[in-house]
Coordinates of N, CA and C in Angstrom, one line a residue:
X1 N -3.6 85.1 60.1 CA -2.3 84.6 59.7 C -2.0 83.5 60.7
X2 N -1.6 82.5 60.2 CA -1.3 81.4 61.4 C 0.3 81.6 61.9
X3 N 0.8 81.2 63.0 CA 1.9 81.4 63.4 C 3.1 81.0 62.5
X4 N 2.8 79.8 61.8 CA 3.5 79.3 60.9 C 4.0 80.2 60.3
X5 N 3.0 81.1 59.3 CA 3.3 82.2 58.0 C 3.4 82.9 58.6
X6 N 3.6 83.6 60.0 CA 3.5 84.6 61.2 C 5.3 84.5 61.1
X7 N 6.1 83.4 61.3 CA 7.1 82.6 61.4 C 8.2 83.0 60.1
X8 N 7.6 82.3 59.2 CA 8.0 82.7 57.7 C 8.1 84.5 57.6
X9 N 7.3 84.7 57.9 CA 7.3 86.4 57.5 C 8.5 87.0 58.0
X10 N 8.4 86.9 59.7 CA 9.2 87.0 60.8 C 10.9 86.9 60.3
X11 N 11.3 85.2 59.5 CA 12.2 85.3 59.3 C 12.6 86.3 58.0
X12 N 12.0 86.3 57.0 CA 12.1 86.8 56.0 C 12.6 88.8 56.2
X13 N 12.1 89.3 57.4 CA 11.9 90.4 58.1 C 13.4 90.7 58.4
X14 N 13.7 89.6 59.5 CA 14.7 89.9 60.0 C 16.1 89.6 58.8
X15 N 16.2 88.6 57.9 CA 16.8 88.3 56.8 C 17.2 89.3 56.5
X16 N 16.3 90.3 55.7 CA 16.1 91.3 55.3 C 16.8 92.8 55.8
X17 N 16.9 92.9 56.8 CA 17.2 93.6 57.8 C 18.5 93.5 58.9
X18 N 18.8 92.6 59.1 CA 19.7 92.1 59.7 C 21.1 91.9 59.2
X19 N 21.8 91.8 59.4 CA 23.0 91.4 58.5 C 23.8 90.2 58.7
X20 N 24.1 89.5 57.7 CA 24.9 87.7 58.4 C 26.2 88.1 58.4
X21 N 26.6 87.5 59.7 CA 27.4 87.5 60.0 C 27.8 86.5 60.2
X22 N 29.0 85.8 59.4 CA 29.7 84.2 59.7 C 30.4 83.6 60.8
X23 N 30.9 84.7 61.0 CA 32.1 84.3 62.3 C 30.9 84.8 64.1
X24 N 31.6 84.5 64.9 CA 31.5 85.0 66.1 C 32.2 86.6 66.0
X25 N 30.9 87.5 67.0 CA 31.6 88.9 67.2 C 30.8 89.3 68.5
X26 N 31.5 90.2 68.9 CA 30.5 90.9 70.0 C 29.0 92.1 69.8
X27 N 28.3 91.9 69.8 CA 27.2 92.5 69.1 C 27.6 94.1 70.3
X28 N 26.4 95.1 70.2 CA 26.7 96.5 70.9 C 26.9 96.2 72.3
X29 N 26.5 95.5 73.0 CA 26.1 95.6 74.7 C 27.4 94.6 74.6
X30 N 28.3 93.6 73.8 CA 29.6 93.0 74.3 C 28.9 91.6 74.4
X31 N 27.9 91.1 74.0 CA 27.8 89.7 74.1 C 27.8 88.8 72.4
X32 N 28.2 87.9 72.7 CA 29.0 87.3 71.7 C 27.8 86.4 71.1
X33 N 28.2 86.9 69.2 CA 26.9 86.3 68.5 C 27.4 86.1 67.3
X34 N 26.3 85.7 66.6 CA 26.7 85.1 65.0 C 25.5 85.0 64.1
X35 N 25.6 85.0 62.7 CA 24.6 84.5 61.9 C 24.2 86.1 61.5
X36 N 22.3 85.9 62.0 CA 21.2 86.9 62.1 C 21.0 87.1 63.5
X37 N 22.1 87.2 64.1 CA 21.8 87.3 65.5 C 21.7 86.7 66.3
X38 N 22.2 85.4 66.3 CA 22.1 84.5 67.3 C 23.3 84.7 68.5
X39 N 22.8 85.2 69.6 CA 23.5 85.4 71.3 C 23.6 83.9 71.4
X40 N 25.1 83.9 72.2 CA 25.3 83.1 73.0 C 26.0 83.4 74.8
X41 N 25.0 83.4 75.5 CA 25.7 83.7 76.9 C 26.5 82.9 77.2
X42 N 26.9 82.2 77.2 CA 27.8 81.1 77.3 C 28.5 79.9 76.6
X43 N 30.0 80.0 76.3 CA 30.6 78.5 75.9 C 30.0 77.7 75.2
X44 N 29.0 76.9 76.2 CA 28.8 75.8 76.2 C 27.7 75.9 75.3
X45 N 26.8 77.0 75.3 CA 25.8 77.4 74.3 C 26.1 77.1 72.9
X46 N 27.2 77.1 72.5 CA 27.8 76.9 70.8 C 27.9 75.7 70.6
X47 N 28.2 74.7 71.6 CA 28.0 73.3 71.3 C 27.4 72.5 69.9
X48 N 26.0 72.9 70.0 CA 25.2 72.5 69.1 C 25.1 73.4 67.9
X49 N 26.0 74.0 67.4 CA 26.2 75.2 66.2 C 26.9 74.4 65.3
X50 N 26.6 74.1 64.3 CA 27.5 73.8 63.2 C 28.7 74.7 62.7
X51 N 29.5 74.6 63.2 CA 30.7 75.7 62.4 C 31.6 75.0 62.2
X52 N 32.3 75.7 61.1 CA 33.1 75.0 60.4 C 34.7 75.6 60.7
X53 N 35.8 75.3 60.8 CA 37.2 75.2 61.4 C 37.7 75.8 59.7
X54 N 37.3 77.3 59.6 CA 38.2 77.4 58.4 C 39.4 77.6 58.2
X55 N 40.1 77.5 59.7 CA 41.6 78.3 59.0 C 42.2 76.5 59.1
X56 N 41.2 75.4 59.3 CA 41.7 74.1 58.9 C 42.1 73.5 57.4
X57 N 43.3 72.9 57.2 CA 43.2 72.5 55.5 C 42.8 71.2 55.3
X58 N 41.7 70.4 55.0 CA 41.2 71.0 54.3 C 40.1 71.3 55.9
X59 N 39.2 72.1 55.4 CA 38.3 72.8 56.7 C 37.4 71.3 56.5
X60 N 37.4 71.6 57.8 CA 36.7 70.6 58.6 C 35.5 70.7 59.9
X61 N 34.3 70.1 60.3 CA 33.4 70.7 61.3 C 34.0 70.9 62.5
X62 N 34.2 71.9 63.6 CA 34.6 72.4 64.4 C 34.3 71.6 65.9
X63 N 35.4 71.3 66.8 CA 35.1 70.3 67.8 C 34.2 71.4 68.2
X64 N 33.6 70.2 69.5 CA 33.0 71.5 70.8 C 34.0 72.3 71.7
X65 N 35.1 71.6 71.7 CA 36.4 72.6 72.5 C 36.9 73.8 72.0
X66 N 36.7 73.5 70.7 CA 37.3 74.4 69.9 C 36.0 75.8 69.3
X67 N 34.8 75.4 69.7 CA 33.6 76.2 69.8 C 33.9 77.0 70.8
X68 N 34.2 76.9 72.2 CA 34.5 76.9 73.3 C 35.4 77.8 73.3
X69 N 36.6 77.9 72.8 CA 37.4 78.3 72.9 C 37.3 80.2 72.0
X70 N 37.1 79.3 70.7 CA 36.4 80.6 69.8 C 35.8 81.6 70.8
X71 N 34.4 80.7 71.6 CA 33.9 81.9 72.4 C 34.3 82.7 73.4
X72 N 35.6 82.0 74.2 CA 35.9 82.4 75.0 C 37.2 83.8 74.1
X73 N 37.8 83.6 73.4 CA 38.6 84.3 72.6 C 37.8 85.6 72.2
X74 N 36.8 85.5 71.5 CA 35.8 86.9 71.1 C 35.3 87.9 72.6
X75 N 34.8 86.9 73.7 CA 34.3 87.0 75.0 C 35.7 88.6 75.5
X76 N 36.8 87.4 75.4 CA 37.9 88.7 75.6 C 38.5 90.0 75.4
X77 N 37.8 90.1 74.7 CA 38.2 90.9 73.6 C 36.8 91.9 73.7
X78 N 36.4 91.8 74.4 CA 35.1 93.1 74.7 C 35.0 94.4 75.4
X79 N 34.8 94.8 74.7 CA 35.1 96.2 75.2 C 34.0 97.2 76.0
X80 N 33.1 95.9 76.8 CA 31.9 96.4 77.4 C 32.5 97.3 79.2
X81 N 31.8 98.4 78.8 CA 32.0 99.5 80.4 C 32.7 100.2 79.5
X82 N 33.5 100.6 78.3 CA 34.2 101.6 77.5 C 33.4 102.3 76.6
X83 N 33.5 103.4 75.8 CA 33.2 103.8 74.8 C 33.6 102.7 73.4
X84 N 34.2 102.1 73.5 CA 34.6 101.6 72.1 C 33.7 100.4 71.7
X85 N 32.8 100.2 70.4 CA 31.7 99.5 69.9 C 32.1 99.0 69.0
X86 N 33.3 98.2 68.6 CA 33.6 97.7 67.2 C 32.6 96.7 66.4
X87 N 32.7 97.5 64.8 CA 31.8 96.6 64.1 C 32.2 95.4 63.8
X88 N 31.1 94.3 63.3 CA 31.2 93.0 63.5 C 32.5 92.9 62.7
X89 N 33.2 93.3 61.8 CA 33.8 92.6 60.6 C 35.1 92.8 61.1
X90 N 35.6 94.2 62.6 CA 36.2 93.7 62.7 C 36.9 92.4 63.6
X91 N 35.9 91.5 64.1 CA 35.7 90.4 65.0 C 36.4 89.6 63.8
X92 N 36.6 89.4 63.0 CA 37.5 88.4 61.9 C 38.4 88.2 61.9
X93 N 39.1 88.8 62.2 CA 40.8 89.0 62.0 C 40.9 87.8 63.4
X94 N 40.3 87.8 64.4 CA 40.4 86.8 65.4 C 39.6 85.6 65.1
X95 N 38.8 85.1 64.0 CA 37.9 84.6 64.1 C 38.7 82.9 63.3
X96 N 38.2 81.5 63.5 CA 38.7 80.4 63.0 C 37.9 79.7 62.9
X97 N 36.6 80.1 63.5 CA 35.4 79.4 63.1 C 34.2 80.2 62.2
X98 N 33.7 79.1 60.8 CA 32.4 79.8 60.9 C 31.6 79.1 60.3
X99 N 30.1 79.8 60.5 CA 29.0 78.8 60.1 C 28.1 79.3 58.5
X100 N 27.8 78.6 58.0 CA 27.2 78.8 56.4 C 25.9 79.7 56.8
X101 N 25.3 80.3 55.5 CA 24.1 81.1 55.7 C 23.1 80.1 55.9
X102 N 23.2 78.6 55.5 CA 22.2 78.0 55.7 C 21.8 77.5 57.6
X103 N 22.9 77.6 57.9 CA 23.5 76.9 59.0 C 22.6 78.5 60.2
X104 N 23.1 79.9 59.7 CA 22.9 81.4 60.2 C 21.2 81.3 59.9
X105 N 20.2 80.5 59.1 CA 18.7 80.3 58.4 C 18.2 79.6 59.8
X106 N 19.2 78.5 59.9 CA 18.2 77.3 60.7 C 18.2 77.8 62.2
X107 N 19.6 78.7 63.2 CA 19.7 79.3 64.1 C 18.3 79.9 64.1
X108 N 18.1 80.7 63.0 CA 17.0 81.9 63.2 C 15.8 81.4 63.5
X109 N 15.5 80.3 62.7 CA 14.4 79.5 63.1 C 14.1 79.0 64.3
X110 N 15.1 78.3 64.8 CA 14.9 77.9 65.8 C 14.5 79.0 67.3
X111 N 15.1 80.5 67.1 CA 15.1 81.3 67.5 C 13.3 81.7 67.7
X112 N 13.0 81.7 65.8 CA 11.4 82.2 65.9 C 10.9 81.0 67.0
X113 N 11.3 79.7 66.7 CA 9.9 78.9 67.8 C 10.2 78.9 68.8
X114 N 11.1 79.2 69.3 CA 11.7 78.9 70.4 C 10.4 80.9 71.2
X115 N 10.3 81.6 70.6 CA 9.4 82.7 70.5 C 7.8 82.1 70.6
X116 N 7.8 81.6 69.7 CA 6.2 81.2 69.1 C 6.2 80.0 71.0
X117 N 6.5 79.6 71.4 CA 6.8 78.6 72.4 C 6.3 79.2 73.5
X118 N 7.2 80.7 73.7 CA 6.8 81.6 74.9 C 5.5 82.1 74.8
X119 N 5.1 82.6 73.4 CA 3.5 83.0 73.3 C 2.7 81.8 73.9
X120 N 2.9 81.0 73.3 CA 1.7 79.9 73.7 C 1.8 79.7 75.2
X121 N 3.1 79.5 76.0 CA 3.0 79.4 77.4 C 2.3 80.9 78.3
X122 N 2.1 81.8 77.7 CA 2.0 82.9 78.0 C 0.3 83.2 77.6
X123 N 0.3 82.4 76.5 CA -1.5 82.8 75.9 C -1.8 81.5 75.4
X124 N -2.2 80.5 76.2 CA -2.8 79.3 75.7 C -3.8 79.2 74.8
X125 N -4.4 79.9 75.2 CA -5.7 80.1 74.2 C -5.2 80.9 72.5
X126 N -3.9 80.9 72.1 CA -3.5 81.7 71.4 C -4.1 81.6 70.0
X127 N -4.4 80.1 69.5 CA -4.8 79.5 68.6 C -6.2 79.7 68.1
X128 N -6.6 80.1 69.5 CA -8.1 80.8 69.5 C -8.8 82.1 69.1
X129 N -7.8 82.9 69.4 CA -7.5 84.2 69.2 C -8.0 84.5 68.1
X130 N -9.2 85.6 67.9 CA -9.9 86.2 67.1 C -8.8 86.5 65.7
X131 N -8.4 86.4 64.3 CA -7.8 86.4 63.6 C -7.3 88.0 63.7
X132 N -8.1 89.2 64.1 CA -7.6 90.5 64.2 C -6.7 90.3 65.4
X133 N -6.8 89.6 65.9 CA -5.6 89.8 67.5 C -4.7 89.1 67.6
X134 N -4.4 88.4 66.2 CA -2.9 87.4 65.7 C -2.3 88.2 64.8
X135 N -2.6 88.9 64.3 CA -2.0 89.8 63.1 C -2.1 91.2 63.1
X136 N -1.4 92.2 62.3 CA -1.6 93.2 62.6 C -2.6 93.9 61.5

């Protein structure tokens, strides 16, 4: 299987299994995510997210301040070192930004290469790799 359809599978797996989530929420451990799972440690990380300003009329794409802000708002609101784990949906009620499923697809992708990236720096020869030791 080449990494590509390795990739494709990958996402289709996690699609599958994962659940989308549009807005920003704090995933279990309190760090702030969105989509199929896309973490952002920081602010400035959302920058490059397409999200859309829905409580705007008409909605409109979302500054970067106002990305910024979002994350810093959800960030607040964590309830990490407590017992209390709230589920994603209820991160909404606070939420003004969000991003499309297509928008939550392309994160994911970029997620897998940004993976397939680390293999190769890690196993150069990866491409070489006897076809039983790329696949399961």
């Amino acid at each position: 299987m080449s990494l590509q359809n390795a990739k494709r599978r990958a996402a289709r797996m996690i699609a599958q299994h994962e659940s989308f989530v549009p807005h920003m929420y704090l995933d279990s451990v309190s760090y702030v995510t969105v989509g199929f799972g896309k973490m952002f440690r920081t602010a400035a990380s959302t920058a490059s997210v397409n999200f859309i300003k829905v409580t705007a009329r008409p909605q409109r794409p979302a500054t970067v301040a106002e990305k910024a802000a979002e994350w810093t708002t959800m960030q607040r609101l964590s309830p990490a070192g407590t017992r209390i784990n709230y589920a994603a949906r209820h991160y909404a009620q606070y939420r003004t930004l969000e991003i499309t499923r297509a928008e939550g697809t392309r994160l994911l992708e970029l997620s897998l290469n940004d993976a397939i990236a680390i293999l190769r720096a890690n196993y150069p020869g990866l491409n070489a790799f006897p076809r039983t030791r790329r696949s399961p």
